[in-house]
mmCIF file of C-alpha atoms in Angstrom:
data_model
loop_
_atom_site.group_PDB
_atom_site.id
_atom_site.type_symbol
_atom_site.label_atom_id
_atom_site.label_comp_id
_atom_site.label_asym_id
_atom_site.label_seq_id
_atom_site.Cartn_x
_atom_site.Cartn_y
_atom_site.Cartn_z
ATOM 1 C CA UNK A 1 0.000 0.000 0.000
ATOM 2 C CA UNK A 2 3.028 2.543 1.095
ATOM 3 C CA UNK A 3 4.744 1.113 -2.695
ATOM 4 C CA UNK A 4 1.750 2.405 -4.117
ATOM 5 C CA UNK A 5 1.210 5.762 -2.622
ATOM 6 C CA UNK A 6 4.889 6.850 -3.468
ATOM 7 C CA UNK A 7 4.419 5.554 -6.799
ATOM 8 C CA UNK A 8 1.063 7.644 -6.987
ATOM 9 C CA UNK A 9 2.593 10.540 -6.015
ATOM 10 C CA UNK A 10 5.585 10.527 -7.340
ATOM 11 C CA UNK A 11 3.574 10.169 -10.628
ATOM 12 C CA UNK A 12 1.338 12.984 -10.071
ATOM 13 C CA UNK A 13 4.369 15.232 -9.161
ATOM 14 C CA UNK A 14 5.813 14.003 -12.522
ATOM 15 C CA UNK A 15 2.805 14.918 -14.922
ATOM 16 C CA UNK A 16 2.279 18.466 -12.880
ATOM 17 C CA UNK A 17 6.024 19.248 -13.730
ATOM 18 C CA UNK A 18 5.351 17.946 -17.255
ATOM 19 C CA UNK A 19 2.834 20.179 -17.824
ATOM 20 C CA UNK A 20 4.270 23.553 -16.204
ATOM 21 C CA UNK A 21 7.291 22.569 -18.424
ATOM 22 C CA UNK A 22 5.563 21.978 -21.695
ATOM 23 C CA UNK A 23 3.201 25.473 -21.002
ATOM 24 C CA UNK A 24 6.979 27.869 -20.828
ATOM 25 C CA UNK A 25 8.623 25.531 -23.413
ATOM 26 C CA UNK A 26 10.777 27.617 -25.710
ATOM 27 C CA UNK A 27 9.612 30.623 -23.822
ATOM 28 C CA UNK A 28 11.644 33.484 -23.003
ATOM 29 C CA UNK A 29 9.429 35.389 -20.911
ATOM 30 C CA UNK A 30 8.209 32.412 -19.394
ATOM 31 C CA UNK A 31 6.100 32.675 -16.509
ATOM 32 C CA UNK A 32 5.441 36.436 -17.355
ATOM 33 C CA UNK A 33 3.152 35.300 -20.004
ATOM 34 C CA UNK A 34 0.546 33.825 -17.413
ATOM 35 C CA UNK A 35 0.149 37.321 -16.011
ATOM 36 C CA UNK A 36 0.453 38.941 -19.035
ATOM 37 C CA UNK A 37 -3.216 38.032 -20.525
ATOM 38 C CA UNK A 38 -5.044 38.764 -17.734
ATOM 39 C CA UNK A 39 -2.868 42.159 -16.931
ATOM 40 C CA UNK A 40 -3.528 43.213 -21.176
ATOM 41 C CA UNK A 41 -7.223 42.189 -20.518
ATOM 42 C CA UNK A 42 -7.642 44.439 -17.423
ATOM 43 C CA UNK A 43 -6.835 46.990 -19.277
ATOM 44 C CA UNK A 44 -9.256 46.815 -22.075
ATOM 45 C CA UNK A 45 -11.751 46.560 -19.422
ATOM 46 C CA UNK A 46 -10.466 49.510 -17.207
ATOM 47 C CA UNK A 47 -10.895 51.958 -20.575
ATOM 48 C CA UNK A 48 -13.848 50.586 -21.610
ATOM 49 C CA UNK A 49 -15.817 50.604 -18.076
ATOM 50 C CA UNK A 50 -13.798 53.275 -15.980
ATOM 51 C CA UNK A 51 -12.382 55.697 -18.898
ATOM 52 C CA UNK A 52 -15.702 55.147 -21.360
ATOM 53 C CA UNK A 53 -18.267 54.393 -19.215
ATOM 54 C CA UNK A 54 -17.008 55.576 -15.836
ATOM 55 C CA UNK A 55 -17.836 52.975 -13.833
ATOM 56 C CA UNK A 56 -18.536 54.478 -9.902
ATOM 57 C CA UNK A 57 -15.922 52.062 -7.805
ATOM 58 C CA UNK A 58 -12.692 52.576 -5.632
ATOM 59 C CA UNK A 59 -9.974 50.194 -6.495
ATOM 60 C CA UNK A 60 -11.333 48.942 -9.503
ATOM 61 C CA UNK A 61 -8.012 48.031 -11.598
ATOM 62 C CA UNK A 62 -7.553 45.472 -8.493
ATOM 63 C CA UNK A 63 -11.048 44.266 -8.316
ATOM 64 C CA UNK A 64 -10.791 43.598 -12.044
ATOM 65 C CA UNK A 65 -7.303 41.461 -11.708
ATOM 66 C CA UNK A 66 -8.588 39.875 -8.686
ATOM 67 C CA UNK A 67 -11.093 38.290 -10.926
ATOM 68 C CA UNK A 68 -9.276 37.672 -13.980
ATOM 69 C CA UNK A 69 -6.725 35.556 -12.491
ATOM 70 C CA UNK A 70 -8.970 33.732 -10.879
ATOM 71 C CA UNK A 71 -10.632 33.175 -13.877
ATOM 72 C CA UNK A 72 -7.902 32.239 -16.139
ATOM 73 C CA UNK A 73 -7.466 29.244 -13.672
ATOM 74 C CA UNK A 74 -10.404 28.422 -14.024
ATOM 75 C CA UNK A 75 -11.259 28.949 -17.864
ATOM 76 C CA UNK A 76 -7.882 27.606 -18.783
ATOM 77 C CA UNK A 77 -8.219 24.684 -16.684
ATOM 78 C CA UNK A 78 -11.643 23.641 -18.068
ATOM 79 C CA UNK A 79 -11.408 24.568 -21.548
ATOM 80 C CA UNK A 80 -7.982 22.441 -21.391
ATOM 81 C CA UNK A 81 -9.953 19.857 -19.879
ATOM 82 C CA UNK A 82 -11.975 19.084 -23.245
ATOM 83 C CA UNK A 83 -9.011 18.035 -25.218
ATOM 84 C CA UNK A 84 -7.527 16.445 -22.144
ATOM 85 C CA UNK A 85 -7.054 12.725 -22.511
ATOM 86 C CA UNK A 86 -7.182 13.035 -26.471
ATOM 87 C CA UNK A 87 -3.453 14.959 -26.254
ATOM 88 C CA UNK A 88 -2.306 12.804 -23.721
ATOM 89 C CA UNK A 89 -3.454 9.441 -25.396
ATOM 90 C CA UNK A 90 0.094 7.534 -25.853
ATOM 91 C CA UNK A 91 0.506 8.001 -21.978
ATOM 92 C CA UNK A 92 -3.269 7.049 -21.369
ATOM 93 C CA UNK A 93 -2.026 3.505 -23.726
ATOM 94 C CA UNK A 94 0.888 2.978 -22.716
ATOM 95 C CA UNK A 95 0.812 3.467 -18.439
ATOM 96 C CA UNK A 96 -1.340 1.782 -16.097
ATOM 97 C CA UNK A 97 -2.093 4.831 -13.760
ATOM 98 C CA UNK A 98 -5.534 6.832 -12.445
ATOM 99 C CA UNK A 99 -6.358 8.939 -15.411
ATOM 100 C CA UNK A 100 -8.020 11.366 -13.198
ATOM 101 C CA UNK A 101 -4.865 12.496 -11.985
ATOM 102 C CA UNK A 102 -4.526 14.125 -15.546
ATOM 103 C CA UNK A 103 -7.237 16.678 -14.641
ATOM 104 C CA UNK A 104 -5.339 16.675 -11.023
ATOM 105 C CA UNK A 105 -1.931 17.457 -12.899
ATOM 106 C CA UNK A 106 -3.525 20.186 -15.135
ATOM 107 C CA UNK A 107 -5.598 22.020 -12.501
ATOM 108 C CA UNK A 108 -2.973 21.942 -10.122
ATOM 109 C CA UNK A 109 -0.588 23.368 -13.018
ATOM 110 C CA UNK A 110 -3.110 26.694 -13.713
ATOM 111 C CA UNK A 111 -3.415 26.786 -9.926
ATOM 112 C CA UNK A 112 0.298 27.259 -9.388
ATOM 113 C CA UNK A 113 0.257 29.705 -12.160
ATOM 114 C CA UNK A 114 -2.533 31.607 -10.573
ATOM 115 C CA UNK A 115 -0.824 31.658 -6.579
ATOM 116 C CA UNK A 116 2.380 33.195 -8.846
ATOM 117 C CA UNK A 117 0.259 35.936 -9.875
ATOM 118 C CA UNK A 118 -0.882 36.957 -6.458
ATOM 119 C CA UNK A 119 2.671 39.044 -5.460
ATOM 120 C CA UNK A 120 1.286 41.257 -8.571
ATOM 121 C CA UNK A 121 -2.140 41.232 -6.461
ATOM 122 C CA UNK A 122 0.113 42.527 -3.844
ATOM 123 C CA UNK A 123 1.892 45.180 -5.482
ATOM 124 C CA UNK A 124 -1.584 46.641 -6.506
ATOM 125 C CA UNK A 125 -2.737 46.152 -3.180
ATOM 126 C CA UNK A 126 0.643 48.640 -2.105
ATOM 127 C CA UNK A 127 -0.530 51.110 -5.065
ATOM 128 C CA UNK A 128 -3.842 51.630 -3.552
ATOM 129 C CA UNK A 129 -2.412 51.765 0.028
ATOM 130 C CA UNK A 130 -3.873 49.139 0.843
ATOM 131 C CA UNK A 131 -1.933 46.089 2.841
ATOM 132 C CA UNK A 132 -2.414 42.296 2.772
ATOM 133 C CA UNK A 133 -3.568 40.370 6.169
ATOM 134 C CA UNK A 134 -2.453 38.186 8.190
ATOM 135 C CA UNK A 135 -5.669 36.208 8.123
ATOM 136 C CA UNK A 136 -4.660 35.453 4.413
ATOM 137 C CA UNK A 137 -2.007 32.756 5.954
ATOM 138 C CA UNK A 138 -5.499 30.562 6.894
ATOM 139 C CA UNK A 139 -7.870 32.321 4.276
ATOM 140 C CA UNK A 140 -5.816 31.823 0.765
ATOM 141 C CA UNK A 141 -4.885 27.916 1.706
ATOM 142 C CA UNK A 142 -9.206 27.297 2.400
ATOM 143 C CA UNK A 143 -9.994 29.486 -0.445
ATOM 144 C CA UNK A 144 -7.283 27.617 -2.359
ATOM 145 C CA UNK A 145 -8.399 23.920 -1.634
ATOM 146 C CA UNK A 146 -12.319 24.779 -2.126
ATOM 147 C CA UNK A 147 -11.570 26.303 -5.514
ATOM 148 C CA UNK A 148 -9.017 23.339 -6.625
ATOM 149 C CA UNK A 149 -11.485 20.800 -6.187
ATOM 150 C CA UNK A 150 -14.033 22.635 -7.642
ATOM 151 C CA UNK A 151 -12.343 23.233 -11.034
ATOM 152 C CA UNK A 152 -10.854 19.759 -10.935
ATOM 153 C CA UNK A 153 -14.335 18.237 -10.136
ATOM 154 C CA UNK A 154 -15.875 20.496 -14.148
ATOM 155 C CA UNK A 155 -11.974 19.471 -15.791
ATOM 156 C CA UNK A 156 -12.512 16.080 -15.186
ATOM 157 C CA UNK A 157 -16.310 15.659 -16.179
ATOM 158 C CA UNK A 158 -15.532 18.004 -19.257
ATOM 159 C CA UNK A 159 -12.573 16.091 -19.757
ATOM 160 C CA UNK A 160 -14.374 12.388 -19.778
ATOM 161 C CA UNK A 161 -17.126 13.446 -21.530
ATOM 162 C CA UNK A 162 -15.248 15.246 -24.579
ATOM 163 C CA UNK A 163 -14.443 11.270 -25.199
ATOM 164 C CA UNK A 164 -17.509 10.131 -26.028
ATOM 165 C CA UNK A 165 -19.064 13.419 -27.681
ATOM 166 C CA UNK A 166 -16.579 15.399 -29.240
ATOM 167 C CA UNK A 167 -18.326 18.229 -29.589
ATOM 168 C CA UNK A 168 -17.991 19.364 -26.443
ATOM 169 C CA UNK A 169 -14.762 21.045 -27.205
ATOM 170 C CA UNK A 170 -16.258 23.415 -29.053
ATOM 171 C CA UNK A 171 -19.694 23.805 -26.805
ATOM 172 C CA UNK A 172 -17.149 24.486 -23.248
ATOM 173 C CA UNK A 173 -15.358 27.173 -25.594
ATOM 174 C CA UNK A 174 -18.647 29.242 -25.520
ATOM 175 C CA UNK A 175 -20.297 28.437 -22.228
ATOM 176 C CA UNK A 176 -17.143 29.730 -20.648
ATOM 177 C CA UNK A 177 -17.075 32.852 -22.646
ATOM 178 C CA UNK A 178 -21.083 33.344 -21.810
ATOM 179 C CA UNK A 179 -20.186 32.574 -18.057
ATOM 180 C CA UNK A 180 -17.481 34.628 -18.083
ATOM 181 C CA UNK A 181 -19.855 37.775 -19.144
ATOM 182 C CA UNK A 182 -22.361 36.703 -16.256
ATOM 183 C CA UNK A 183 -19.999 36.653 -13.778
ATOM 184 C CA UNK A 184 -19.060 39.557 -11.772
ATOM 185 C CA UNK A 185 -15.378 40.350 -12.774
ATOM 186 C CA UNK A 186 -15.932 43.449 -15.376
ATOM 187 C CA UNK A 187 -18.414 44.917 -13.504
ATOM 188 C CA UNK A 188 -19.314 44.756 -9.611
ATOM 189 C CA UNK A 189 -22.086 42.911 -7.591
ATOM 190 C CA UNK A 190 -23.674 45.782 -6.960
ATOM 191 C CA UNK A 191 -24.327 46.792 -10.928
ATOM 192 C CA UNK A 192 -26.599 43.982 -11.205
ATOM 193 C CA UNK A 193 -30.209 45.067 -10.518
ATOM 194 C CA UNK A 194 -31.544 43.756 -7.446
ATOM 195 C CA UNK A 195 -34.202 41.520 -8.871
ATOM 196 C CA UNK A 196 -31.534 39.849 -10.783
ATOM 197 C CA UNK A 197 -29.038 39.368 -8.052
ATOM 198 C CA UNK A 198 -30.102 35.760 -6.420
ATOM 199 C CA UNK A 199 -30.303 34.489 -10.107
ATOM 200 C CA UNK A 200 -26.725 35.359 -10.611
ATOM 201 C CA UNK A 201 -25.783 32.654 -7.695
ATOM 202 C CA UNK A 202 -27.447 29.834 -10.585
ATOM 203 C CA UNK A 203 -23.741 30.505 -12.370
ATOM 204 C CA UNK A 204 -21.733 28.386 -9.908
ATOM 205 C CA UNK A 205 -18.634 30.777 -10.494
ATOM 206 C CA UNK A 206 -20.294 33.586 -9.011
ATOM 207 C CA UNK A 207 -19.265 32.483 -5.443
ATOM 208 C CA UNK A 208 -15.503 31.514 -5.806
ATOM 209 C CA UNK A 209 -14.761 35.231 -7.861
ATOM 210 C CA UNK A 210 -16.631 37.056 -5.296
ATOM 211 C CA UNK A 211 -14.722 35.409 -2.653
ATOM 212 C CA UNK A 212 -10.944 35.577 -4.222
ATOM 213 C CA UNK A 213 -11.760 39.361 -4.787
ATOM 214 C CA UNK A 214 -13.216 39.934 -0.986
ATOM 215 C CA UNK A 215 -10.206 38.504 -0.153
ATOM 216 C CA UNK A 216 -7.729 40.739 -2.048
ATOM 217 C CA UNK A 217 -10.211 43.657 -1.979
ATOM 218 C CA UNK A 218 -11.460 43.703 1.743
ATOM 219 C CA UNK A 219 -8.777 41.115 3.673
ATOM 220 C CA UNK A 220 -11.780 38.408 4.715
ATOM 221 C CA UNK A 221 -14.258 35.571 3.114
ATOM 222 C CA UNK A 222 -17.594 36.422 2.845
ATOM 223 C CA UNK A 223 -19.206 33.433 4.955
ATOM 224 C CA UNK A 224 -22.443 33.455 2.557
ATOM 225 C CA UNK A 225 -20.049 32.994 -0.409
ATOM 226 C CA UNK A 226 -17.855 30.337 1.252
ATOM 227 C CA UNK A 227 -21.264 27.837 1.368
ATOM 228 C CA UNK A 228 -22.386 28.206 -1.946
ATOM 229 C CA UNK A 229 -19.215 27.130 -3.186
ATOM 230 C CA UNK A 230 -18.338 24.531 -0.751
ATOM 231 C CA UNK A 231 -21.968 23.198 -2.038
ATOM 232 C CA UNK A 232 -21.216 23.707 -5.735
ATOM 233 C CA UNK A 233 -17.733 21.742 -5.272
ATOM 234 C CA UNK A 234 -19.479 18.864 -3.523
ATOM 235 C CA UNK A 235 -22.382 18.534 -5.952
ATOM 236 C CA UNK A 236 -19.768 18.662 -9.248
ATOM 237 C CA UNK A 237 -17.756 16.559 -6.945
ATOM 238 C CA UNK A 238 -20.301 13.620 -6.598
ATOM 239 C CA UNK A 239 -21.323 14.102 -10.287
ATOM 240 C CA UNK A 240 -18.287 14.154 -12.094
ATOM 241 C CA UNK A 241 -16.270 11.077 -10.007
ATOM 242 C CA UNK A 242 -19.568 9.087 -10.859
ATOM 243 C CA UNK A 243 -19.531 9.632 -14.111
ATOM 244 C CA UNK A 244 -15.954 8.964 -14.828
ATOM 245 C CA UNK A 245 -15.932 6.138 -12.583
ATOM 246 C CA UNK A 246 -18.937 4.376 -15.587
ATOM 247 C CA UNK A 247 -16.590 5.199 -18.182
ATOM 248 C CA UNK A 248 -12.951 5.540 -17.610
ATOM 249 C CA UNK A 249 -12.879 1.585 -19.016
ATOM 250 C CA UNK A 250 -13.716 3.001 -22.306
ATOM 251 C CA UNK A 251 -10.859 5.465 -22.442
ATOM 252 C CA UNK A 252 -8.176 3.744 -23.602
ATOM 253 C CA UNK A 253 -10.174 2.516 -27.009
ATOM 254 C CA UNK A 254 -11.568 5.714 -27.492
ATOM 255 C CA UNK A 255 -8.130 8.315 -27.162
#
């Protein structure tokens, strides 16, 4: 049993350092470039909401980058996700291993990207005059965990069932682009009319991006916040280990 834990992990530290290493391949700027999408797309959304439209909100450059890098972990995780055990199919053939970890080894890959953009966070945070807490020592780690196995839980149901309808791919591309407009991170909560507001909590994102930008906005997690997400993560939890658990026998004829 102890044989087969070190060989697990071993193997998931492997395929994480595999795919942090294949991302800044040939790179120069390396991991500059997972800030630097986020950072460009702030600031098409700072001209066209504070500049054009003069959106009414202190801090807003930070409460836009506080949600944009904790979306890019998430949309790059998931959107990744679809094409997931397709690119890795020789492995999937040729090793005897937990496929799951695959969706393990890529979200945990976006999430160290995304903990290596918070020192930017930080310097924003010292711009505004604002300082980081010592609560974040206990907040970021629960924040962290909840929102790991939360994107894991969509990767790996996206992931398993890209193999057996292929569109998929394509449909994730727009759902996360439609989510990603329905989520507050371009504009705040309290934009949204009030009649609309409870709806918003449908989009199961709502809750982790209002939480990450508490965090670096106000220094706490919003309690409210914290159990809609720890229900979200349980519920895609449950639904995605089922389903892979009925197929992953297929997987190997089907990659």
């Amino acid at each position: 049993m102890n044989v087969n834990l070190e060989y697990y992990k071993d193997l998931l530290l492997e395929l994480i350092k595999k795919d942090i290493k294949v991302r800044y391949k040939n790179s120069y700027l390396g991991y500059l470039w997972s800030i630097a999408n986020p950072l460009f797309l702030a600031l098409i959304f700072y001209f066209v909401f504070k500049i054009v439209t003069k959106v009414q909100m202190k801090n807003y450059t930070l409460f836009l980058i506080s949600g944009l890098f904790v979306w890019q972990w998430i949309s790059n995780s998931i959107i990744g996700g679809a094409n997931l055990y397709i690119s890795n199919a020789s492995l999937i053939k040729k090793v005897n291993f937990p496929r799951n970890f695959l969706a393990v080894a890529l979200t945990a890959s976006e999430g160290f990207n995304f903990l290596l953009s918070i020192p930017v966070l930080i310097m924003f945070m010292l711009y505004y005059h604002m300082m980081p807490s010592l609560k974040w020592v206990i907040d970021i780690p629960v924040l962290f965990f909840i929102t790991f196995i939360f994107i894991y839980s969509l990767t790996l149901l996206v992931a398993t069932i890209n193999l057996f309808f292929r569109d998929m791919e394509r449909l994730i591309g727009l759902l996360m682009t439609f989510l990603f407009y329905i989520t507050p991170i371009i504009y705040p909560m309290s934009m949204v009319p009030e009649k609309y507001k409870n709806l918003l909590f449908l989009n199961p994102f709502v809750p982790i991006v209002l939480n990450w930008q508490e965090l670096f906005l106000h220094n706490k997690i919003d309690m409210n916040y914290l159990y809609f997400s720890i229900g979200y993560t349980i519920l895609f939890l449950f639904i995605s280990t089922f389903v892979y658990k009925k197929l992953k026998y297929k997987f190997a004829e089907l990659v």
